[in-house]
Amino acid sequence: MCLPQLTRLTFRQVDSNSKSNSNSNKHRKMASNNSNNIVDLRSDTVSQPTPEMRARMASAVVGDDVYGEDPTLAELEAKTAAIFGKEAGLFVPSGTMGNLLAVMVHCSRRGSEAIVGDLSHIFLYEQGGSAHLAGVQLAQLRNLPDGTFSLEELRHKIRQYEDCHEPVTSLVVVENTHNMCGGKVLPLSYLDELVSLVRDSGLGVVRIGLHMDGARVFNAAAALGVSVERIARGFDSVSVCLSKSLSAPVGSVLVGSKKFIAEAHRLRKALGGGMRQAGILAAAGLVALDEVVPLLAADHERTKRIANSIDQLHSPNVVVDLATVQSNILLIQIKQPKLTAGQFAERLAVIEPEELLAGVTGSNGAGIVLKASARNWEFMRLVLYHQVDDEQVELAIKKLSYVIKQYDARWP
């Protein structure tokens, strides 16, 4: 992906009769043993609500939010908006809905165009909702390894109302941190330049909106040591996820001006996003903002610890780029052409008898199952979150080191 030398979403063919598949099938039962030590790093979406969240949810004061009568939900929306320096907020069931609402409000004319990165979540993993549901075309710019795209290319990509043959560019979207570029944090200087370019009165007569897909924007703030308000300065809207690195069970909050949120609120109802006693969910979000956000830097440190351990192996087959590890996402690049990321992930999820004899176990003497994300990309992804503590990090390092050394023995 955004790692150097990787092609755009290149997929490898996997031989279903390969030796690695047969081996993993042979030992698959060993991975289902309940006594095994399971370290799940597939995504921060597998994070669990904290005990404080569960307690606050159980005691939350609620009402019917469709009538505007849920005080806990109103508190979450107002608090989130204030943190970002925006006028209002709107709770939505998912980040996908938050992004779609932003597109629908900013691009109110069907047939409008929004400009996005070619590796952005809104383009790759939201089922084409902008076109399918909003009637908005997504024009792509090539994402660079740091998660940005060329501002010069953006300037040339913008299309205005004067030419009746073309759609009208009504929105520009960035993602921060950038998932498919390995959790990259967009530089503040870049964001400032982007805002300045889009606000340039010379671009045309139609105002262009700026939206930030900030599913993990609190991670960006932790990495930079600045507030999310500073990061979102100049942006018309931001969608922030509560159920990824912040550990809440459900939901995102879309923030922007009062006028923007009023329109998003109306459209949310059309998308089936109107909720009743949603304060039960909002209560967990309030805890996330107060108690989990301050801990995100520790997730970043643990991510770098795993990256360092892999780098120190000096493997010719499996590598990381330490300089690019910036937040809670780690991309592990597969250099061996006979090995796919899917096969690597599958091997990590099973326990072979030999590794138990080699001491690849937890303190309980049981084996280690490491769950990782791989969709036959040329890399495997690990994502850390609140519940991944130092002990689990050490288990992950032990398993990764053993399996990588196995590959290095096979392909020296």
Tab-separated table of C-alpha atoms in Angstrom:
chain	number	residue	atom	x	y	z
A	1	MET	CA	0.000	0.000	0.000
A	2	CYS	CA	1.535	3.299	1.021
A	3	LEU	CA	4.799	1.592	1.930
A	4	PRO	CA	7.608	2.255	-0.567
A	5	GLN	CA	7.658	0.023	-3.660
A	6	LEU	CA	4.161	-1.338	-3.075
A	7	THR	CA	1.746	-1.215	-5.979
A	8	ARG	CA	-1.782	0.133	-5.642
A	9	LEU	CA	-3.886	-2.532	-4.016
A	10	THR	CA	-1.976	-5.355	-5.651
A	11	PHE	CA	-3.434	-8.778	-4.900
A	12	ARG	CA	-1.483	-12.019	-5.033
A	13	GLN	CA	-2.896	-15.340	-6.098
A	14	VAL	CA	-2.927	-17.896	-3.307
A	15	ASP	CA	-2.410	-21.564	-4.102
A	16	SER	CA	-5.153	-23.356	-2.197
A	17	ASN	CA	-3.077	-26.547	-2.289
A	18	SER	CA	0.056	-24.926	-0.876
A	19	LYS	CA	2.022	-26.552	1.884
A	20	SER	CA	1.366	-23.643	4.248
A	21	ASN	CA	-2.387	-24.030	3.863
A	22	SER	CA	-2.265	-27.751	4.522
A	23	ASN	CA	-0.068	-27.223	7.554
A	24	SER	CA	-2.370	-24.575	8.964
A	25	ASN	CA	-5.401	-26.807	8.442
A	26	LYS	CA	-3.603	-29.649	10.214
A	27	HIS	CA	-3.018	-27.545	13.310
A	28	ARG	CA	-6.130	-25.382	13.198
A	29	LYS	CA	-7.768	-27.190	16.135
A	30	MET	CA	-4.912	-26.161	18.346
A	31	ALA	CA	-5.829	-22.507	17.804
A	32	SER	CA	-9.348	-23.028	19.179
A	33	ASN	CA	-8.233	-24.225	22.595
A	34	ASN	CA	-9.810	-21.940	25.193
A	35	SER	CA	-6.657	-21.992	27.325
A	36	ASN	CA	-4.549	-20.471	24.557
A	37	ASN	CA	-3.269	-16.930	24.864
A	38	ILE	CA	-5.129	-14.929	22.215
A	39	VAL	CA	-3.784	-11.572	21.095
A	40	ASP	CA	-6.243	-9.969	18.690
A	41	LEU	CA	-4.601	-7.221	16.631
A	42	ARG	CA	-6.864	-7.386	13.575
A	43	SER	CA	-8.273	-3.929	14.251
A	44	ASP	CA	-8.987	-1.487	17.044
A	45	THR	CA	-12.661	-2.150	16.277
A	46	VAL	CA	-12.332	-5.324	18.379
A	47	SER	CA	-11.619	-3.187	21.441
A	48	GLN	CA	-13.952	-3.738	24.367
A	49	PRO	CA	-15.908	-1.177	26.434
A	50	THR	CA	-14.082	-0.421	29.668
A	51	PRO	CA	-15.654	-1.206	33.066
A	52	GLU	CA	-16.234	2.531	33.510
A	53	MET	CA	-18.102	2.629	30.195
A	54	ARG	CA	-20.311	-0.286	31.173
A	55	ALA	CA	-21.142	1.339	34.511
A	56	ARG	CA	-21.947	4.709	32.924
A	57	MET	CA	-24.090	3.024	30.269
A	58	ALA	CA	-26.085	1.188	32.931
A	59	SER	CA	-26.853	4.402	34.812
A	60	ALA	CA	-27.254	6.787	31.855
A	61	VAL	CA	-30.162	9.220	31.927
A	62	VAL	CA	-31.945	8.774	28.613
A	63	GLY	CA	-34.862	10.053	26.559
A	64	ASP	CA	-36.163	9.827	23.016
A	65	ASP	CA	-33.510	11.452	20.861
A	66	VAL	CA	-35.786	11.714	17.829
A	67	TYR	CA	-37.746	14.181	19.987
A	68	GLY	CA	-34.459	15.734	21.083
A	69	GLU	CA	-34.995	14.566	24.647
A	70	ASP	CA	-31.932	12.446	25.424
A	71	PRO	CA	-29.727	14.529	27.755
A	72	THR	CA	-26.759	12.159	27.696
A	73	LEU	CA	-26.647	12.136	23.916
A	74	ALA	CA	-26.963	15.919	23.822
A	75	GLU	CA	-24.058	16.151	26.254
A	76	LEU	CA	-21.848	13.950	24.055
A	77	GLU	CA	-22.666	15.944	20.917
A	78	ALA	CA	-22.001	19.288	22.590
A	79	LYS	CA	-18.824	18.083	24.298
A	80	THR	CA	-17.367	16.634	21.101
A	81	ALA	CA	-18.177	19.771	19.117
A	82	ALA	CA	-16.501	21.948	21.758
A	83	ILE	CA	-13.360	19.783	21.758
A	84	PHE	CA	-13.063	20.302	17.993
A	85	GLY	CA	-13.887	24.001	18.155
A	86	LYS	CA	-17.079	23.507	16.132
A	87	GLU	CA	-20.594	24.774	16.798
A	88	ALA	CA	-22.518	21.499	16.918
A	89	GLY	CA	-22.279	17.739	16.769
A	90	LEU	CA	-24.391	14.784	15.656
A	91	PHE	CA	-24.144	11.213	16.952
A	92	VAL	CA	-24.345	8.577	14.212
A	93	PRO	CA	-24.192	4.764	14.352
A	94	SER	CA	-21.008	4.511	12.276
A	95	GLY	CA	-18.176	6.430	10.668
A	96	THR	CA	-19.487	5.338	7.282
A	97	MET	CA	-22.761	7.154	7.964
A	98	GLY	CA	-20.868	10.175	9.264
A	99	ASN	CA	-18.825	10.421	6.074
A	100	LEU	CA	-21.866	9.846	3.876
A	101	LEU	CA	-23.800	12.596	5.647
A	102	ALA	CA	-20.880	14.971	5.170
A	103	VAL	CA	-20.859	14.211	1.445
A	104	MET	CA	-24.633	14.659	1.205
A	105	VAL	CA	-24.621	18.027	2.972
A	106	HIS	CA	-21.588	19.482	1.220
A	107	CYS	CA	-22.630	18.103	-2.183
A	108	SER	CA	-26.330	18.942	-2.060
A	109	ARG	CA	-26.628	18.990	-5.854
A	110	ARG	CA	-26.791	15.469	-7.298
A	111	GLY	CA	-24.048	14.980	-9.861
A	112	SER	CA	-21.563	16.978	-7.799
A	113	GLU	CA	-18.021	15.780	-7.320
A	114	ALA	CA	-15.950	15.151	-4.202
A	115	ILE	CA	-12.174	14.722	-4.397
A	116	VAL	CA	-10.671	11.968	-2.226
A	117	GLY	CA	-7.471	9.943	-1.946
A	118	ASP	CA	-7.343	6.699	-3.912
A	119	LEU	CA	-6.530	4.752	-0.739
A	120	SER	CA	-9.069	6.506	1.442
A	121	HIS	CA	-11.627	4.591	3.476
A	122	ILE	CA	-14.457	6.621	1.946
A	123	PHE	CA	-13.422	5.377	-1.510
A	124	LEU	CA	-12.334	1.807	-0.769
A	125	TYR	CA	-14.501	0.564	2.064
A	126	GLU	CA	-17.824	2.413	2.177
A	127	GLN	CA	-19.547	0.504	-0.620
A	128	GLY	CA	-19.654	3.434	-3.012
A	129	GLY	CA	-22.325	5.075	-0.882
A	130	SER	CA	-21.471	8.551	-2.158
A	131	ALA	CA	-22.505	7.502	-5.672
A	132	HIS	CA	-25.137	4.939	-4.751
A	133	LEU	CA	-27.029	6.958	-2.152
A	134	ALA	CA	-25.944	10.584	-2.570
A	135	GLY	CA	-25.501	10.766	-6.343
A	136	VAL	CA	-22.005	12.181	-5.876
A	137	GLN	CA	-18.987	11.218	-7.978
A	138	LEU	CA	-15.727	10.535	-6.156
A	139	ALA	CA	-12.684	11.769	-8.073
A	140	GLN	CA	-9.407	10.258	-6.864
A	141	LEU	CA	-5.967	11.642	-6.244
A	142	ARG	CA	-3.046	9.301	-5.662
A	143	ASN	CA	-2.271	8.995	-1.966
A	144	LEU	CA	1.404	9.477	-1.196
A	145	PRO	CA	3.219	7.283	1.369
A	146	ASP	CA	2.575	9.832	4.145
A	147	GLY	CA	-1.199	9.762	3.588
A	148	THR	CA	-1.347	13.103	1.775
A	149	PHE	CA	-1.984	13.796	-1.890
A	150	SER	CA	-0.381	16.390	-4.136
A	151	LEU	CA	-1.880	19.851	-3.649
A	152	GLU	CA	-0.723	20.841	-7.095
A	153	GLU	CA	-2.635	17.899	-8.558
A	154	LEU	CA	-5.604	18.893	-6.418
A	155	ARG	CA	-5.569	22.412	-7.838
A	156	HIS	CA	-5.701	21.013	-11.377
A	157	LYS	CA	-8.372	18.466	-10.404
A	158	ILE	CA	-10.874	21.011	-9.132
A	159	ARG	CA	-13.688	21.651	-11.590
A	160	GLN	CA	-15.963	24.630	-11.288
A	161	TYR	CA	-19.356	25.698	-12.546
A	162	GLU	CA	-18.224	27.573	-15.660
A	163	ASP	CA	-17.905	24.473	-17.895
A	164	CYS	CA	-21.321	22.894	-18.395
A	165	HIS	CA	-19.730	19.597	-19.506
A	166	GLU	CA	-18.200	18.843	-16.100
A	167	PRO	CA	-19.456	17.994	-12.635
A	168	VAL	CA	-18.897	20.696	-10.026
A	169	THR	CA	-16.247	20.050	-7.391
A	170	SER	CA	-18.064	20.652	-4.114
A	171	LEU	CA	-15.940	18.852	-1.536
A	172	VAL	CA	-12.386	17.741	-0.701
A	173	VAL	CA	-11.878	14.938	1.829
A	174	VAL	CA	-8.752	13.888	3.736
A	175	GLU	CA	-8.265	10.989	6.144
A	176	ASN	CA	-6.335	11.511	9.380
A	177	THR	CA	-4.768	9.285	10.555
A	178	HIS	CA	-4.579	7.424	7.258
A	179	ASN	CA	-5.454	3.773	7.720
A	180	MET	CA	-4.191	2.204	4.492
A	181	CYS	CA	-0.990	4.203	4.613
A	182	GLY	CA	-0.198	2.650	7.985
A	183	GLY	CA	-1.737	5.085	10.446
A	184	LYS	CA	0.081	8.086	9.000
A	185	VAL	CA	-0.454	11.447	10.672
A	186	LEU	CA	-1.035	14.258	8.210
A	187	PRO	CA	1.414	17.136	8.889
A	188	LEU	CA	-0.116	20.344	10.218
A	189	SER	CA	1.723	22.352	7.571
A	190	TYR	CA	0.095	20.239	4.869
A	191	LEU	CA	-3.373	20.725	6.341
A	192	ASP	CA	-2.821	24.478	6.537
A	193	GLU	CA	-1.720	24.584	2.893
A	194	LEU	CA	-4.740	22.521	1.880
A	195	VAL	CA	-7.129	24.882	3.669
A	196	SER	CA	-5.452	27.881	2.095
A	197	LEU	CA	-5.661	26.366	-1.393
A	198	VAL	CA	-9.325	25.389	-1.156
A	199	ARG	CA	-10.266	28.763	0.312
A	200	ASP	CA	-8.468	30.591	-2.515
A	201	SER	CA	-11.098	32.853	-4.025
A	202	GLY	CA	-9.503	32.369	-7.426
A	203	LEU	CA	-10.716	28.777	-7.642
A	204	GLY	CA	-14.191	29.779	-8.796
A	205	VAL	CA	-17.665	30.832	-7.779
A	206	VAL	CA	-18.804	27.697	-5.941
A	207	ARG	CA	-17.601	27.267	-2.359
A	208	ILE	CA	-15.785	23.965	-1.845
A	209	GLY	CA	-16.307	22.156	1.450
A	210	LEU	CA	-13.519	20.535	3.459
A	211	HIS	CA	-14.233	17.325	5.354
A	212	MET	CA	-11.870	15.278	7.483
A	213	ASP	CA	-12.484	11.584	7.943
A	214	GLY	CA	-11.057	11.663	11.443
A	215	ALA	CA	-11.939	8.133	12.512
A	216	ARG	CA	-8.604	8.100	14.386
A	217	VAL	CA	-7.967	11.845	14.596
A	218	PHE	CA	-7.364	11.621	18.353
A	219	ASN	CA	-4.428	9.343	17.518
A	220	ALA	CA	-3.133	12.065	15.215
A	221	ALA	CA	-3.415	14.592	18.027
A	222	ALA	CA	-1.566	12.287	20.431
A	223	ALA	CA	1.219	11.750	17.903
A	224	LEU	CA	1.621	15.462	17.191
A	225	GLY	CA	1.130	16.646	20.770
A	226	VAL	CA	-1.561	19.130	19.732
A	227	SER	CA	-5.321	19.414	20.159
A	228	VAL	CA	-7.842	18.035	17.685
A	229	GLU	CA	-9.156	21.580	17.428
A	230	ARG	CA	-5.800	22.628	15.963
A	231	ILE	CA	-5.844	19.713	13.517
A	232	ALA	CA	-9.413	20.468	12.388
A	233	ARG	CA	-8.850	24.214	12.056
A	234	GLY	CA	-10.219	25.394	8.734
A	235	PHE	CA	-12.214	22.220	8.089
A	236	ASP	CA	-15.975	22.522	7.711
A	237	SER	CA	-16.688	19.084	9.158
A	238	VAL	CA	-15.005	16.179	10.904
A	239	SER	CA	-16.242	12.659	11.556
A	240	VAL	CA	-14.625	11.030	14.587
A	241	CYS	CA	-15.090	7.372	15.562
A	242	LEU	CA	-15.695	6.377	19.173
A	243	SER	CA	-15.564	2.617	18.606
A	244	LYS	CA	-12.042	2.181	17.229
A	245	SER	CA	-9.071	3.274	19.326
A	246	LEU	CA	-11.393	4.951	21.865
A	247	SER	CA	-12.936	1.574	22.869
A	248	ALA	CA	-16.610	2.602	22.945
A	249	PRO	CA	-18.975	-0.083	21.636
A	250	VAL	CA	-20.824	1.910	18.979
A	251	GLY	CA	-20.856	5.204	17.151
A	252	SER	CA	-19.196	8.238	15.668
A	253	VAL	CA	-19.792	11.964	16.033
A	254	LEU	CA	-19.990	14.332	13.090
A	255	VAL	CA	-19.127	17.946	13.969
A	256	GLY	CA	-19.477	21.218	12.079
A	257	SER	CA	-21.472	24.451	12.025
A	258	LYS	CA	-25.027	24.615	13.388
A	259	LYS	CA	-26.371	24.930	9.849
A	260	PHE	CA	-24.336	21.959	8.630
A	261	ILE	CA	-25.396	19.750	11.542
A	262	ALA	CA	-29.058	20.741	11.191
A	263	GLU	CA	-29.039	19.473	7.608
A	264	ALA	CA	-27.047	16.353	8.569
A	265	HIS	CA	-29.594	15.672	11.337
A	266	ARG	CA	-32.434	15.747	8.827
A	267	LEU	CA	-30.608	13.482	6.381
A	268	ARG	CA	-29.619	11.068	9.155
A	269	LYS	CA	-33.313	10.272	9.595
A	270	ALA	CA	-33.612	9.405	5.896
A	271	LEU	CA	-30.667	6.997	6.230
A	272	GLY	CA	-32.313	5.196	9.141
A	273	GLY	CA	-29.998	6.779	11.690
A	274	GLY	CA	-32.651	8.229	13.980
A	275	MET	CA	-32.231	6.642	17.403
A	276	ARG	CA	-34.340	6.652	20.536
A	277	GLN	CA	-32.685	6.092	23.932
A	278	ALA	CA	-29.224	6.386	22.416
A	279	GLY	CA	-27.832	7.970	25.573
A	280	ILE	CA	-26.892	4.462	26.653
A	281	LEU	CA	-24.393	4.450	23.797
A	282	ALA	CA	-23.424	8.095	24.243
A	283	ALA	CA	-22.481	7.435	27.870
A	284	ALA	CA	-19.648	5.193	26.707
A	285	GLY	CA	-18.506	7.916	24.310
A	286	LEU	CA	-18.265	10.426	27.148
A	287	VAL	CA	-16.052	8.041	29.100
A	288	ALA	CA	-13.926	7.497	25.992
A	289	LEU	CA	-13.289	11.227	25.625
A	290	ASP	CA	-12.391	11.658	29.288
A	291	GLU	CA	-10.505	8.469	30.103
A	292	VAL	CA	-9.271	6.722	26.943
A	293	VAL	CA	-8.080	9.651	24.823
A	294	PRO	CA	-5.299	10.515	27.339
A	295	LEU	CA	-3.938	6.952	27.026
A	296	LEU	CA	-3.530	6.792	23.236
A	297	ALA	CA	0.175	7.647	23.300
A	298	ALA	CA	0.777	4.372	25.164
A	299	ASP	CA	-0.812	2.467	22.259
A	300	HIS	CA	1.611	4.205	19.906
A	301	GLU	CA	4.590	3.284	22.063
A	302	ARG	CA	3.553	-0.362	22.153
A	303	THR	CA	3.086	-0.376	18.382
A	304	LYS	CA	6.635	0.907	17.948
A	305	ARG	CA	7.885	-1.765	20.349
A	306	ILE	CA	6.495	-4.502	18.103
A	307	ALA	CA	7.922	-2.768	15.035
A	308	ASN	CA	11.363	-2.555	16.639
A	309	SER	CA	11.318	-6.243	17.520
A	310	ILE	CA	10.625	-7.183	13.898
A	311	ASP	CA	13.245	-4.786	12.585
A	312	GLN	CA	15.890	-6.265	14.879
A	313	LEU	CA	15.402	-9.686	13.278
A	314	HIS	CA	16.890	-8.344	10.007
A	315	SER	CA	14.673	-10.726	8.086
A	316	PRO	CA	14.995	-10.836	4.296
A	317	ASN	CA	11.362	-11.949	4.071
A	318	VAL	CA	9.360	-9.825	6.496
A	319	VAL	CA	10.212	-6.172	7.163
A	320	VAL	CA	8.913	-2.942	8.684
A	321	ASP	CA	9.834	0.654	8.015
A	322	LEU	CA	10.458	2.063	11.489
A	323	ALA	CA	10.525	5.657	10.325
A	324	THR	CA	6.905	5.408	9.157
A	325	VAL	CA	5.392	3.973	12.367
A	326	GLN	CA	3.534	6.969	13.756
A	327	SER	CA	0.438	5.791	15.598
A	328	ASN	CA	-1.365	2.568	16.526
A	329	ILE	CA	-1.234	0.903	13.084
A	330	LEU	CA	1.688	-1.224	11.924
A	331	LEU	CA	2.086	-2.456	8.348
A	332	ILE	CA	4.371	-5.475	8.034
A	333	GLN	CA	5.665	-5.810	4.490
A	334	ILE	CA	6.036	-9.239	2.879
A	335	LYS	CA	9.152	-9.354	0.695
A	336	GLN	CA	9.148	-13.083	-0.008
A	337	PRO	CA	7.244	-13.714	-3.286
A	338	LYS	CA	6.332	-17.261	-2.209
A	339	LEU	CA	4.570	-15.951	0.901
A	340	THR	CA	1.341	-13.965	0.999
A	341	ALA	CA	0.132	-11.764	3.818
A	342	GLY	CA	-2.878	-14.048	4.128
A	343	GLN	CA	-0.676	-17.089	4.651
A	344	PHE	CA	1.420	-15.205	7.207
A	345	ALA	CA	-1.673	-14.182	9.158
A	346	GLU	CA	-3.058	-17.696	8.975
A	347	ARG	CA	0.172	-19.155	10.341
A	348	LEU	CA	0.190	-16.703	13.264
A	349	ALA	CA	-3.309	-17.813	14.222
A	350	VAL	CA	-2.369	-21.487	14.719
A	351	ILE	CA	-0.121	-23.259	17.181
A	352	GLU	CA	2.282	-25.938	16.032
A	353	PRO	CA	3.584	-28.524	18.519
A	354	GLU	CA	7.180	-27.480	17.833
A	355	GLU	CA	6.636	-23.940	19.030
A	356	LEU	CA	5.301	-25.166	22.366
A	357	LEU	CA	8.487	-27.166	22.804
A	358	ALA	CA	10.456	-24.037	21.880
A	359	GLY	CA	8.779	-22.079	24.682
A	360	VAL	CA	6.555	-19.895	22.522
A	361	THR	CA	3.954	-19.749	25.257
A	362	GLY	CA	2.442	-17.440	27.796
A	363	SER	CA	3.074	-17.561	31.525
A	364	ASN	CA	0.337	-20.201	31.748
A	365	GLY	CA	2.324	-22.543	29.504
A	366	ALA	CA	-0.288	-22.399	26.747
A	367	GLY	CA	0.418	-21.408	23.173
A	368	ILE	CA	-0.067	-18.027	21.527
A	369	VAL	CA	-2.662	-17.222	18.890
A	370	LEU	CA	-1.987	-13.910	17.165
A	371	LYS	CA	-4.806	-12.533	15.021
A	372	ALA	CA	-3.779	-10.104	12.296
A	373	SER	CA	-5.476	-8.427	9.343
A	374	ALA	CA	-4.599	-9.463	5.789
A	375	ARG	CA	-6.736	-9.310	2.660
A	376	ASN	CA	-4.041	-10.626	0.324
A	377	TRP	CA	-2.430	-7.217	0.380
A	378	GLU	CA	1.356	-7.162	0.048
A	379	PHE	CA	1.468	-6.403	3.741
A	380	MET	CA	-0.109	-7.578	6.963
A	381	ARG	CA	-1.668	-5.068	9.357
A	382	LEU	CA	-1.576	-4.962	13.149
A	383	VAL	CA	-3.630	-2.424	15.112
A	384	LEU	CA	-3.258	-1.781	18.833
A	385	TYR	CA	-5.855	-0.406	21.239
A	386	HIS	CA	-6.711	0.173	24.886
A	387	GLN	CA	-6.877	-3.464	26.027
A	388	VAL	CA	-3.565	-4.497	24.440
A	389	ASP	CA	-1.255	-4.212	27.433
A	390	ASP	CA	2.470	-4.821	27.862
A	391	GLU	CA	1.963	-8.536	28.499
A	392	GLN	CA	0.026	-8.983	25.246
A	393	VAL	CA	2.663	-7.011	23.370
A	394	GLU	CA	5.342	-9.397	24.618
A	395	LEU	CA	3.227	-12.378	23.569
A	396	ALA	CA	2.807	-10.867	20.104
A	397	ILE	CA	6.549	-10.253	19.810
A	398	LYS	CA	7.323	-13.814	20.877
A	399	LYS	CA	4.955	-15.294	18.291
A	400	LEU	CA	6.027	-12.983	15.468
A	401	SER	CA	9.709	-13.608	16.108
A	402	TYR	CA	9.292	-17.369	16.083
A	403	VAL	CA	7.242	-17.481	12.878
A	404	ILE	CA	9.478	-15.001	11.022
A	405	LYS	CA	12.530	-17.044	11.975
A	406	GLN	CA	10.759	-20.103	10.575
A	407	TYR	CA	10.355	-18.300	7.267
A	408	ASP	CA	13.955	-17.133	7.321
A	409	ALA	CA	15.118	-20.722	7.805
A	410	ARG	CA	13.030	-21.761	4.806
A	411	TRP	CA	14.067	-18.787	2.655
A	412	PRO	CA	17.453	-17.566	3.937
